[in-house]
Amino acid sequence: MFFATALPSILLFSTRPWLAAANGRDQQPPAPSPENTIYNDQNIRYVATVVVGGQSINVTLDTGSTDMWLNPRGGVGTFEDTRVPHKIAYADGNSYINGTIGLMQVSLAGHVVPKQAFVNVTENVNEDQCGHGVCGLIGLGFDNPDGGIEKALSDAGQDGPKIGKSLLSNIFDMNPDKGRFFALSLSRLDDSQDSAPATLHIADYDPRYASVQYEPMRPVFPSNKTTWDILSNGFTVNGYHLPLTANPENGAPPGQIIVGLDSGSPGVHTRPEIRDAIYSQIPGAVLAKNSSIPVRTWRKDEDVWVVPCNASVELTLDFGSNSYPVHPLDLTTMYTVTKDGVERTICTNTITNGGSIGGNPKGKDLLFGDPFLRNVYTVYSFGNSTTPPFAQFLPLTNASEAAKDFTSIRNKLLADGPPRA
Ligand SMILES: *[C@@H]1O[C@H](CO)[C@@H](O)[C@H](O)[C@H]1NC(C)=O
Ligand SMILES: *[C@@H]1O[C@H](CO)[C@@H](O)[C@H](O)[C@H]1NC(C)=O
Ligand SMILES: *[C@@H]1O[C@H](CO)[C@@H](O)[C@H](O)[C@H]1NC(C)=O
Ligand SMILES: *[C@@H]1O[C@H](CO)[C@@H](O)[C@H](O)[C@H]1NC(C)=O
Ligand SMILES: *[C@@H]1O[C@H](CO)[C@@H](O)[C@H](O)[C@H]1NC(C)=O
Ligand SMILES: *[C@@H]1O[C@H](CO)[C@@H](O)[C@H](O)[C@H]1NC(C)=O
Ligand SMILES: *[C@@H]1O[C@H](CO)[C@@H](O)[C@H](O)[C@H]1NC(C)=O
Ligand SMILES: *[C@@H]1O[C@H](CO)[C@@H](O)[C@H](O)[C@H]1NC(C)=O
């Protein structure tokens, strides 16, 4: 998970009814049930509600980690305290939570787990402490006896693999007749389908996108990985395929790179030269080196691409023989900055320098967060005795429709908002 620590003021616009579902993806959709519906918090966090000891708590859904932690204002109430301390650091370690591991009844999407391990947070540095009403996080990653809550419990002499399992894992174990997979759709605020709900289905599919099960399986690479990392062929920008080199230590086959799928990351994180190759194609875009401009997405450096809000590129992310178009709205973030008392509208890059994300021993080359994941309906399958873990994507963005959406939406927002920077 890679959140920016300092969020600038953000332009908030309400649902836009004047643009009806334009590209047909959700014409007369069978409505997803409320228990599968998740919330989009400003395109930064995708949030589910868990019920813990009778209390509803909003938590970020993070495919980039496994542990669960809770930090509601009034505490979670009475729980079984293992007294085992556990600290979880995110991004480059500048944000973290710490507390002790507790066991408590937790419900998610209608599934009730009697004794779920979580961290009862007593120390919180730059993580969600009920800002925006989000007071915790659940990891949708793999159980790992060598990491996280499981390991902390084992190190303290307790049965980590048994009592420290992830929430998903406990739900799967309670439903042995169902598949060990979940599926996520992430909505996009301010596109023409603004109102399309984001959903989480466990061992099931969103009825709108059930055909995802016939899409190619993209195996976790290597297959013994305990993170949602798969092989990608990289980026195509305005029809030109960007040459990418993988970290040799990571062992990807020639021409491919290892990418992590991270719903907890509001950005896409790559190397600076890839970022620059993409944004330099946008007419009028300027790279501000070592800039003090605040941005919403995490980055390793202070370099910011300042992009005309109505300009973009055609970008696809490529997997095998499939190319998935990325909506231009996902490539830049529009917000207001106030300087010398004057509010101005600015658009900056969502694909940023990921620093050491791509370095050994992380085992991946890039991180594909929400700006990619909004464009696909994704199945995350933990696999079984015959099939290793894999992901599947159903494309949701039609490039030509998205380009039209982008122009009309940004022009409207620009007309309504403060002047451009
Ligand atoms: C969770 O978030 C939703 C959507 O923002 C909000 O309506 C609800 O009140 C929140 N619940 C809690 C317990 O904060
Ligand atoms: C759990 O965390 C809350 C703060 O969120 C703290 O007040 C409480 O004492 C903690 N409980 C235990 C048993 O550590
Ligand atoms: C985390 O908090 C526990 C107390 O809950 C404390 O014993 C421990 O030293 C803290 N760990 C770190 C790394 O800060
Ligand atoms: C995965 O398998 C490879 C080769 O079989 C091995 O080198 C590596 O250590 C394994 N990784 C994990 C996380 O078990
Ligand atoms: C970036 O700018 C700050 C403040 O202007 C300066 O202290 C720092 O050395 C600069 N860093 C780089 C890498 O140029
Ligand atoms: C963006 O807006 C500017 C100012 O109105 C205009 O000059 C430019 O042609 C527009 N660019 C695109 C790609 O529409
Ligand atoms: C294993 O998973 C695959 C892919 O989801 C599925 O087709 C197969 O039926 C499953 N096998 C078992 C034994 O559950
Ligand atoms: C995208 O939408 C256009 C116009 O609605 C349509 O002609 C085209 O077939 C669509 N492309 C794909 C790949 O579905």
Coordinates of C-alpha atoms and ligand atoms in Angstrom, one line a residue:
M1 CA 0.0 0.0 0.0
F2 CA 1.4 3.4 -1.0
F3 CA -0.6 6.4 0.1
A4 CA 0.8 9.9 -0.1
T5 CA 1.2 11.2 3.4
A6 CA 0.2 14.8 2.7
L7 CA -3.0 15.3 0.8
P8 CA -3.6 18.7 -0.9
S9 CA -7.1 20.1 -1.0
I10 CA -9.1 18.2 -3.6
L11 CA -11.8 19.3 -5.9
L12 CA -14.9 17.3 -5.1
F13 CA -17.7 17.2 -7.7
S14 CA -20.9 15.4 -7.3
T15 CA -22.4 12.7 -9.5
R16 CA -22.9 13.9 -13.0
P17 CA -26.3 12.8 -14.4
W18 CA -25.9 14.6 -17.7
L19 CA -23.6 12.0 -19.1
A20 CA -25.5 8.7 -19.1
A21 CA -23.7 5.4 -19.2
A22 CA -21.8 6.0 -22.4
N23 CA -19.8 3.0 -23.3
G24 CA -22.4 0.4 -22.5
R25 CA -20.6 -1.5 -19.8
D26 CA -23.4 -1.1 -17.3
Q27 CA -26.5 -0.5 -19.4
Q28 CA -29.3 -1.9 -17.2
P29 CA -26.9 -3.7 -14.9
P30 CA -28.2 -6.3 -12.5
A31 CA -27.7 -4.3 -9.3
P32 CA -24.9 -5.7 -7.1
S33 CA -26.2 -6.5 -3.6
P34 CA -25.5 -3.8 -0.9
E35 CA -23.3 -6.2 1.1
N36 CA -21.0 -6.5 -1.9
T37 CA -20.9 -2.8 -2.6
I38 CA -17.7 -0.9 -1.5
Y39 CA -17.1 2.8 -1.4
N40 CA -14.8 4.9 -3.5
D41 CA -13.1 7.5 -1.3
Q42 CA -11.9 10.2 -3.8
N43 CA -10.3 7.6 -6.1
I44 CA -7.7 7.1 -3.4
R45 CA -9.1 4.4 -1.2
Y46 CA -11.7 1.6 -1.9
V47 CA -13.5 1.0 1.3
A48 CA -15.6 -1.8 2.7
T49 CA -17.5 -1.9 6.0
V50 CA -16.7 -4.7 8.4
V51 CA -18.8 -5.4 11.5
V52 CA -16.6 -5.9 14.6
G53 CA -18.3 -6.6 17.9
G54 CA -21.5 -5.0 16.7
Q55 CA -19.7 -1.9 15.5
S56 CA -19.5 -1.0 11.8
I57 CA -16.0 0.1 10.8
N58 CA -14.9 1.4 7.3
V59 CA -11.6 -0.2 6.2
T60 CA -9.4 0.2 3.1
L61 CA -9.2 -2.9 0.9
D62 CA -5.6 -3.6 0.2
T63 CA -4.5 -6.4 -2.2
G64 CA -0.9 -5.3 -1.5
S65 CA -0.8 -6.7 2.0
T66 CA -2.4 -9.4 4.2
D67 CA -2.8 -8.3 7.7
M68 CA -5.9 -6.6 9.2
W69 CA -5.8 -3.6 11.5
L70 CA -8.4 -1.5 13.2
N71 CA -8.2 1.9 14.7
P72 CA -11.7 3.3 15.3
R73 CA -12.0 6.4 17.5
G74 CA -13.7 4.7 20.5
G75 CA -11.7 1.5 20.2
V76 CA -13.1 -1.9 19.1
G77 CA -14.4 -2.9 22.5
T78 CA -13.6 -6.1 24.3
F79 CA -11.5 -8.7 22.5
E80 CA -9.2 -11.6 23.2
D81 CA -5.7 -10.0 23.5
T82 CA -2.8 -12.2 22.5
R83 CA -0.5 -9.4 23.9
V84 CA 1.8 -10.1 21.0
P85 CA 3.0 -6.7 19.6
H86 CA 2.9 -6.2 15.9
K87 CA 4.0 -3.2 13.8
I88 CA 3.2 -2.9 10.1
A89 CA 5.0 -0.3 7.9
Y90 CA 3.8 0.9 4.6
A91 CA 5.3 2.6 1.5
D92 CA 8.9 3.4 2.4
G93 CA 8.4 2.9 6.1
N94 CA 7.5 6.5 7.0
S95 CA 4.0 5.4 7.8
Y96 CA 3.1 2.6 10.1
I97 CA 0.7 1.2 12.7
N98 CA 1.6 -0.6 15.9
G99 CA -0.3 -2.4 18.6
T100 CA -1.1 -5.9 19.8
I101 CA -2.7 -8.7 18.0
G102 CA -6.3 -9.4 19.0
L103 CA -8.9 -12.0 18.1
M104 CA -12.5 -11.0 17.6
Q105 CA -15.6 -11.7 15.6
V106 CA -15.5 -9.9 12.3
S107 CA -18.0 -9.9 9.5
L108 CA -17.4 -8.9 5.9
A109 CA -19.8 -9.1 3.0
G110 CA -22.2 -11.3 4.9
H111 CA -19.5 -13.7 6.1
V112 CA -19.0 -14.0 9.9
V113 CA -15.6 -15.1 11.2
P114 CA -15.8 -15.9 14.9
K115 CA -12.2 -15.3 15.8
Q116 CA -10.3 -13.1 13.4
A117 CA -6.7 -11.9 14.1
F118 CA -6.2 -8.2 13.7
V119 CA -3.9 -5.5 15.1
N120 CA -5.5 -3.3 17.8
V121 CA -3.8 -0.1 16.9
T122 CA -2.3 1.9 19.7
E123 CA 0.2 3.8 17.7
N124 CA -0.6 5.3 14.3
V125 CA 1.8 7.3 12.1
N126 CA 0.3 8.6 8.9
E127 CA -2.2 5.8 8.4
D128 CA -6.0 6.0 8.4
Q129 CA -7.1 7.2 11.8
C130 CA -10.7 7.8 10.8
G131 CA -9.8 10.6 8.4
H132 CA -12.6 10.4 5.7
G133 CA -14.3 7.9 8.1
V134 CA -11.8 5.2 7.2
C135 CA -10.5 3.6 10.5
G136 CA -8.6 0.5 9.4
L137 CA -7.4 -1.8 6.6
I138 CA -7.9 -5.3 5.5
G139 CA -5.2 -7.1 3.5
L140 CA -6.5 -9.2 0.6
G141 CA -3.1 -10.9 0.1
F142 CA -1.8 -14.4 0.8
D143 CA -1.3 -16.0 4.2
N144 CA 2.4 -16.3 4.8
P145 CA 3.9 -18.2 7.8
D146 CA 7.1 -16.2 7.3
G147 CA 5.6 -12.8 7.6
G148 CA 3.0 -10.5 9.2
I149 CA 0.6 -11.5 12.0
E150 CA 1.2 -15.2 11.5
K151 CA 4.9 -14.9 12.0
A152 CA 4.6 -12.5 14.9
L153 CA 2.3 -15.0 16.7
S154 CA 4.6 -18.0 15.9
D155 CA 7.7 -16.1 17.1
A156 CA 5.8 -15.5 20.4
G157 CA 5.2 -19.2 20.7
Q158 CA 1.6 -19.3 19.5
D159 CA 0.1 -21.2 16.6
G160 CA 0.5 -18.4 14.0
P161 CA -0.7 -20.4 10.9
K162 CA -3.8 -21.5 12.7
I163 CA -5.0 -18.4 14.6
G164 CA -3.3 -15.7 12.5
K165 CA -4.9 -16.4 9.2
S166 CA -6.2 -13.6 7.0
L167 CA -9.9 -12.7 7.0
L168 CA -10.3 -14.1 3.5
S169 CA -8.6 -17.3 4.4
N170 CA -10.9 -17.8 7.3
I171 CA -13.9 -17.1 5.1
F172 CA -12.6 -19.6 2.5
D173 CA -12.1 -22.3 5.1
M174 CA -15.6 -21.8 6.3
N175 CA -16.9 -22.4 2.8
P176 CA -14.9 -25.5 1.6
D177 CA -17.4 -26.1 -1.3
K178 CA -16.6 -22.7 -2.9
G179 CA -13.6 -21.4 -4.8
R180 CA -10.7 -19.6 -3.0
F181 CA -11.0 -16.4 -5.0
F182 CA -12.4 -12.9 -4.8
A183 CA -13.2 -10.3 -7.4
L184 CA -12.9 -6.5 -7.2
S185 CA -14.4 -3.7 -9.4
L186 CA -13.1 -0.2 -8.6
S187 CA -15.3 2.7 -9.7
R188 CA -13.9 5.9 -11.1
L189 CA -15.3 9.2 -9.7
D190 CA -16.1 11.9 -12.2
D191 CA -16.2 9.7 -15.3
S192 CA -19.5 9.3 -17.2
Q193 CA -20.3 6.3 -15.1
D194 CA -19.6 8.0 -11.8
S195 CA -22.5 6.2 -10.2
A196 CA -21.4 2.6 -11.1
P197 CA -20.8 1.0 -7.8
A198 CA -17.5 -0.6 -6.8
T199 CA -17.9 -4.2 -5.6
L200 CA -16.1 -6.9 -3.7
H201 CA -17.3 -10.5 -4.2
I202 CA -15.8 -13.4 -2.2
A203 CA -15.9 -16.8 -4.0
D204 CA -18.4 -15.2 -6.4
Y205 CA -18.6 -12.6 -9.3
D206 CA -20.3 -9.3 -9.7
P207 CA -23.3 -10.2 -11.9
R208 CA -22.4 -7.3 -14.2
Y209 CA -19.0 -8.9 -15.0
A210 CA -19.4 -12.6 -14.5
S211 CA -17.8 -13.2 -18.0
V212 CA -14.5 -12.5 -16.4
Q213 CA -14.2 -16.2 -15.6
Y214 CA -13.6 -16.9 -19.3
E215 CA -10.7 -14.4 -19.5
P216 CA -7.1 -15.7 -19.7
M217 CA -5.6 -16.8 -16.4
R218 CA -2.5 -14.8 -15.5
P219 CA -0.5 -16.9 -13.1
V220 CA 1.2 -15.4 -10.1
F221 CA 4.9 -15.3 -10.9
P222 CA 6.8 -17.2 -9.6
S223 CA 4.0 -19.5 -8.5
N224 CA 5.3 -19.8 -5.0
K225 CA 4.9 -16.0 -4.4
T226 CA 2.8 -14.8 -1.6
T227 CA 1.9 -11.4 -3.3
W228 CA -0.3 -10.6 -6.2
D229 CA 2.5 -10.4 -8.7
I230 CA 2.0 -11.4 -12.3
L231 CA 3.9 -11.0 -15.6
S232 CA 3.2 -8.1 -17.9
N233 CA 4.5 -6.9 -21.3
G234 CA 4.5 -3.3 -20.1
F235 CA 3.2 -0.1 -21.6
T236 CA 2.1 1.0 -25.0
V237 CA 2.0 4.8 -25.5
N238 CA 0.3 6.3 -28.5
G239 CA 0.8 3.0 -30.3
Y240 CA 4.5 2.8 -29.4
H241 CA 5.5 -0.1 -27.1
L242 CA 7.9 1.2 -24.5
P243 CA 11.0 -1.0 -24.2
L244 CA 11.2 -2.3 -20.6
T245 CA 14.0 -4.1 -18.9
A246 CA 13.2 -6.3 -15.9
N247 CA 15.4 -6.6 -12.9
P248 CA 17.5 -9.7 -13.8
E249 CA 17.3 -11.0 -10.2
N250 CA 13.6 -11.3 -10.5
G251 CA 13.7 -13.9 -13.2
A252 CA 11.0 -12.7 -15.5
P253 CA 11.1 -14.3 -19.0
P254 CA 12.6 -12.1 -21.8
G255 CA 10.4 -9.2 -22.8
Q256 CA 8.3 -9.4 -19.6
I257 CA 8.3 -7.7 -16.2
I258 CA 6.8 -8.6 -12.9
V259 CA 4.0 -6.3 -11.8
G260 CA 2.2 -6.1 -8.4
L261 CA -1.5 -5.6 -8.3
D262 CA -2.2 -3.2 -5.4
S263 CA -5.7 -1.9 -4.8
G264 CA -4.3 0.0 -1.8
S265 CA -2.1 2.2 -4.0
P266 CA -3.7 5.3 -5.5
G267 CA -0.8 5.5 -8.1
V268 CA 1.1 3.3 -10.5
H269 CA 4.7 3.1 -9.5
T270 CA 7.4 2.6 -12.0
R271 CA 10.9 3.8 -12.9
P272 CA 11.4 7.6 -13.6
E273 CA 12.4 6.9 -17.2
I274 CA 9.1 5.1 -17.9
R275 CA 7.1 7.8 -16.2
D276 CA 8.9 10.4 -18.3
A277 CA 8.4 8.4 -21.5
I278 CA 4.7 8.4 -20.9
Y279 CA 4.1 12.0 -19.8
S280 CA 6.5 13.6 -22.2
Q281 CA 4.1 12.4 -25.0
I282 CA 1.4 14.7 -23.6
P283 CA 1.3 18.0 -25.5
G284 CA 2.1 20.9 -23.1
A285 CA 3.2 18.6 -20.2
V286 CA 6.2 19.9 -18.2
L287 CA 8.4 18.1 -15.7
A288 CA 8.9 20.1 -12.6
K289 CA 12.1 18.7 -11.0
N290 CA 12.4 18.6 -7.2
S291 CA 9.2 20.5 -6.9
S292 CA 7.2 21.5 -3.9
I293 CA 3.9 20.9 -5.7
P294 CA 1.8 18.7 -3.5
V295 CA 0.5 15.5 -5.2
R296 CA -1.9 12.8 -4.1
T297 CA 0.1 9.8 -5.1
W298 CA 3.1 8.4 -3.4
R299 CA 6.5 8.9 -5.1
K300 CA 10.1 8.4 -4.3
D301 CA 11.3 11.7 -5.6
E302 CA 9.9 15.3 -5.8
D303 CA 9.6 15.4 -9.5
V304 CA 6.1 16.3 -10.8
W305 CA 4.7 16.2 -14.3
V306 CA 2.3 19.2 -14.6
V307 CA 0.0 18.4 -17.4
P308 CA -2.7 20.5 -19.2
C309 CA -5.9 19.2 -17.6
N310 CA -7.5 18.6 -21.0
A311 CA -4.6 16.8 -22.6
S312 CA -3.7 13.1 -22.5
V313 CA -2.2 10.1 -24.3
E314 CA -3.4 6.7 -25.4
L315 CA -2.0 4.3 -22.9
T316 CA -2.5 0.5 -22.7
L317 CA -1.0 -1.9 -20.2
D318 CA -0.2 -5.1 -22.0
F319 CA -0.4 -8.7 -20.7
G320 CA 0.3 -11.5 -23.1
S321 CA -1.6 -10.8 -26.4
N322 CA -4.1 -8.5 -24.6
S323 CA -3.8 -4.8 -24.2
Y324 CA -5.9 -3.0 -21.6
P325 CA -6.7 0.6 -22.3
V326 CA -6.3 3.0 -19.4
H327 CA -8.9 5.8 -19.2
P328 CA -7.2 9.2 -19.6
L329 CA -8.9 10.3 -16.4
D330 CA -6.7 7.8 -14.6
L331 CA -3.4 9.3 -15.9
T332 CA -3.7 12.7 -14.3
T333 CA -5.2 13.9 -11.1
M334 CA -7.0 17.2 -11.0
Y335 CA -7.1 19.2 -7.8
T336 CA -6.7 22.7 -6.5
V337 CA -3.7 24.2 -4.9
T338 CA -3.7 27.5 -3.0
K339 CA -0.8 29.7 -3.5
D340 CA -0.5 33.3 -2.2
G341 CA -4.2 33.0 -1.3
V342 CA -5.3 32.2 -4.8
E343 CA -6.9 28.9 -5.7
R344 CA -5.7 27.3 -8.9
T345 CA -6.6 24.1 -10.7
I346 CA -3.7 21.7 -11.5
C347 CA -3.3 18.3 -13.1
T348 CA -0.4 16.0 -12.2
N349 CA 0.9 12.5 -13.0
T350 CA -0.6 9.4 -11.3
I351 CA 2.2 7.2 -12.7
T352 CA 5.2 8.0 -10.4
N353 CA 8.7 7.0 -9.6
G354 CA 8.4 3.9 -7.4
G355 CA 12.0 4.0 -6.2
S356 CA 13.0 0.7 -4.7
I357 CA 9.7 -1.0 -5.4
G358 CA 11.3 -2.2 -8.6
G359 CA 14.5 -3.2 -6.9
N360 CA 15.8 -6.4 -5.5
P361 CA 14.8 -8.1 -3.2
K362 CA 11.3 -6.9 -3.7
G363 CA 10.8 -9.3 -6.5
K364 CA 8.8 -7.0 -8.7
D365 CA 9.5 -4.4 -11.3
L366 CA 6.5 -2.2 -11.1
L367 CA 3.3 -1.7 -9.0
F368 CA 0.0 -1.3 -10.8
G369 CA -2.4 0.4 -8.4
D370 CA -5.8 2.0 -8.8
P371 CA -5.1 4.0 -12.1
F372 CA -4.7 0.6 -13.8
L373 CA -7.1 -1.5 -11.7
R374 CA -10.1 0.9 -12.3
N375 CA -9.9 -0.2 -16.0
V376 CA -10.4 -3.9 -15.4
Y377 CA -12.6 -6.2 -13.4
T378 CA -10.2 -8.4 -11.6
V379 CA -10.4 -11.9 -10.2
Y380 CA -7.8 -12.8 -7.6
S381 CA -7.6 -16.6 -7.3
F382 CA -5.5 -18.3 -4.6
G383 CA -5.5 -21.5 -6.6
N384 CA -6.0 -25.1 -5.5
S385 CA -4.3 -28.4 -5.7
T386 CA -4.4 -28.4 -9.5
T387 CA -4.2 -24.7 -10.4
P388 CA -1.6 -22.3 -9.1
P389 CA -2.7 -18.8 -8.0
F390 CA -3.7 -16.5 -10.8
A391 CA -5.5 -13.2 -11.8
Q392 CA -8.0 -12.6 -14.5
F393 CA -9.0 -9.3 -16.1
L394 CA -12.2 -8.2 -17.8
P395 CA -11.5 -5.0 -19.7
L396 CA -13.9 -2.2 -18.7
T397 CA -12.5 0.8 -20.7
N398 CA -13.1 1.4 -24.3
A399 CA -10.3 3.6 -25.5
S400 CA -12.2 5.7 -28.0
E401 CA -15.2 6.2 -25.7
A402 CA -12.9 7.0 -22.8
A403 CA -11.1 9.7 -24.9
K404 CA -14.5 11.3 -25.6
D405 CA -15.5 11.1 -22.0
F406 CA -12.2 12.7 -21.0
T407 CA -12.6 15.7 -23.2
S408 CA -16.2 16.5 -22.2
I409 CA -15.6 15.8 -18.5
R410 CA -12.4 17.8 -18.1
N411 CA -13.7 20.7 -20.2
K412 CA -16.8 20.8 -17.9
L413 CA -14.7 20.6 -14.8
L414 CA -12.3 23.3 -16.0
A415 CA -15.2 25.6 -16.8
D416 CA -16.7 25.1 -13.3
G417 CA -13.5 25.2 -11.3
P418 CA -10.9 27.8 -10.3
P419 CA -8.5 29.0 -13.0
R420 CA -5.7 26.9 -14.3
A421 CA -2.3 27.1 -12.8
Ligands
LIG1 C1 -18.6 4.3 6.0 O1 -18.6 5.0 4.8 C2 -19.8 5.3 4.2 C3 -19.6 6.0 2.9 O2 -18.8 7.1 3.0 C4 -20.7 6.2 5.1 O3 -21.9 6.4 4.5 C5 -20.8 5.5 6.4 O4 -21.5 6.3 7.4 C6 -19.4 5.1 7.0 N1 -19.6 4.3 8.2 C7 -19.0 4.5 9.3 C8 -19.3 3.6 10.4 O5 -18.2 5.4 9.4
LIG2 C1 -6.8 -1.2 21.8 O1 -6.6 0.0 21.2 C2 -7.2 1.1 21.8 C3 -6.8 2.3 21.0 O2 -7.3 2.2 19.7 C4 -6.7 1.3 23.2 O3 -7.3 2.3 23.8 C5 -6.9 -0.1 24.0 O4 -6.3 0.0 25.2 C6 -6.3 -1.2 23.2 N1 -6.7 -2.4 23.9 C7 -5.7 -3.3 24.3 C8 -6.3 -4.5 25.0 O5 -4.5 -3.1 24.1
LIG3 C1 4.7 -1.6 19.5 O1 3.9 -1.4 20.6 C2 4.2 -2.3 21.7 C3 3.1 -2.1 22.7 O2 1.9 -2.3 22.2 C4 5.6 -2.1 22.2 O3 5.9 -3.0 23.1 C5 6.5 -2.2 21.0 O4 7.8 -1.9 21.4 C6 6.1 -1.4 19.8 N1 7.0 -1.7 18.7 C7 7.6 -0.8 18.0 C8 8.4 -1.4 16.9 O5 7.4 0.4 18.1
LIG4 C1 10.2 -20.0 -4.9 O1 10.9 -21.0 -5.6 C2 12.2 -20.6 -6.1 C3 12.7 -21.7 -7.0 O2 12.0 -22.8 -6.9 C4 13.1 -20.4 -4.8 O3 14.4 -20.0 -5.2 C5 12.4 -19.3 -4.0 O4 13.2 -19.1 -2.8 C6 11.0 -19.6 -3.6 N1 10.4 -18.5 -3.0 C7 9.6 -18.5 -2.0 C8 9.0 -17.3 -1.5 O5 9.4 -19.6 -1.4
LIG5 C1 15.4 19.7 -3.6 O1 15.1 21.0 -3.1 C2 15.4 21.2 -1.7 C3 14.8 22.5 -1.3 O2 14.8 23.4 -2.4 C4 16.9 21.0 -1.5 O3 17.1 21.2 -0.1 C5 17.3 19.7 -1.9 O4 18.7 19.5 -1.8 C6 16.9 19.4 -3.4 N1 17.2 18.0 -3.7 C7 17.7 17.7 -4.9 C8 17.9 16.2 -5.1 O5 18.0 18.5 -5.7
LIG6 C1 -6.9 22.6 -23.9 O1 -7.4 23.9 -23.6 C2 -6.6 24.9 -24.1 C3 -7.1 26.2 -23.5 O2 -8.4 26.3 -23.7 C4 -6.6 24.9 -25.6 O3 -5.8 25.9 -26.2 C5 -6.1 23.5 -26.1 O4 -6.3 23.4 -27.5 C6 -6.9 22.4 -25.4 N1 -6.2 21.1 -25.7 C7 -6.9 20.0 -26.0 C8 -6.1 18.8 -26.3 O5 -8.1 20.0 -26.1
LIG7 C1 -9.2 -25.5 -9.2 O1 -9.3 -24.2 -9.7 C2 -9.6 -24.3 -11.1 C3 -9.5 -22.8 -11.6 O2 -10.3 -22.0 -10.8 C4 -11.0 -24.9 -11.3 O3 -11.3 -24.9 -12.7 C5 -10.9 -26.3 -10.7 O4 -12.2 -26.8 -10.8 C6 -10.5 -26.3 -9.3 N1 -10.2 -27.7 -8.9 C7 -10.6 -28.1 -7.7 C8 -10.3 -29.5 -7.4 O5 -11.3 -27.4 -6.9
LIG8 C1 -15.4 1.0 -28.5 O1 -16.6 1.8 -28.8 C2 -16.8 2.1 -30.2 C3 -17.9 3.1 -30.3 O2 -18.9 2.8 -29.4 C4 -17.1 0.8 -30.9 O3 -17.3 1.0 -32.2 C5 -15.9 -0.2 -30.7 O4 -16.2 -1.4 -31.2 C6 -15.6 -0.4 -29.2 N1 -14.3 -1.1 -29.1 C7 -14.2 -2.2 -28.4 C8 -12.8 -2.8 -28.3 O5 -15.1 -2.7 -27.8

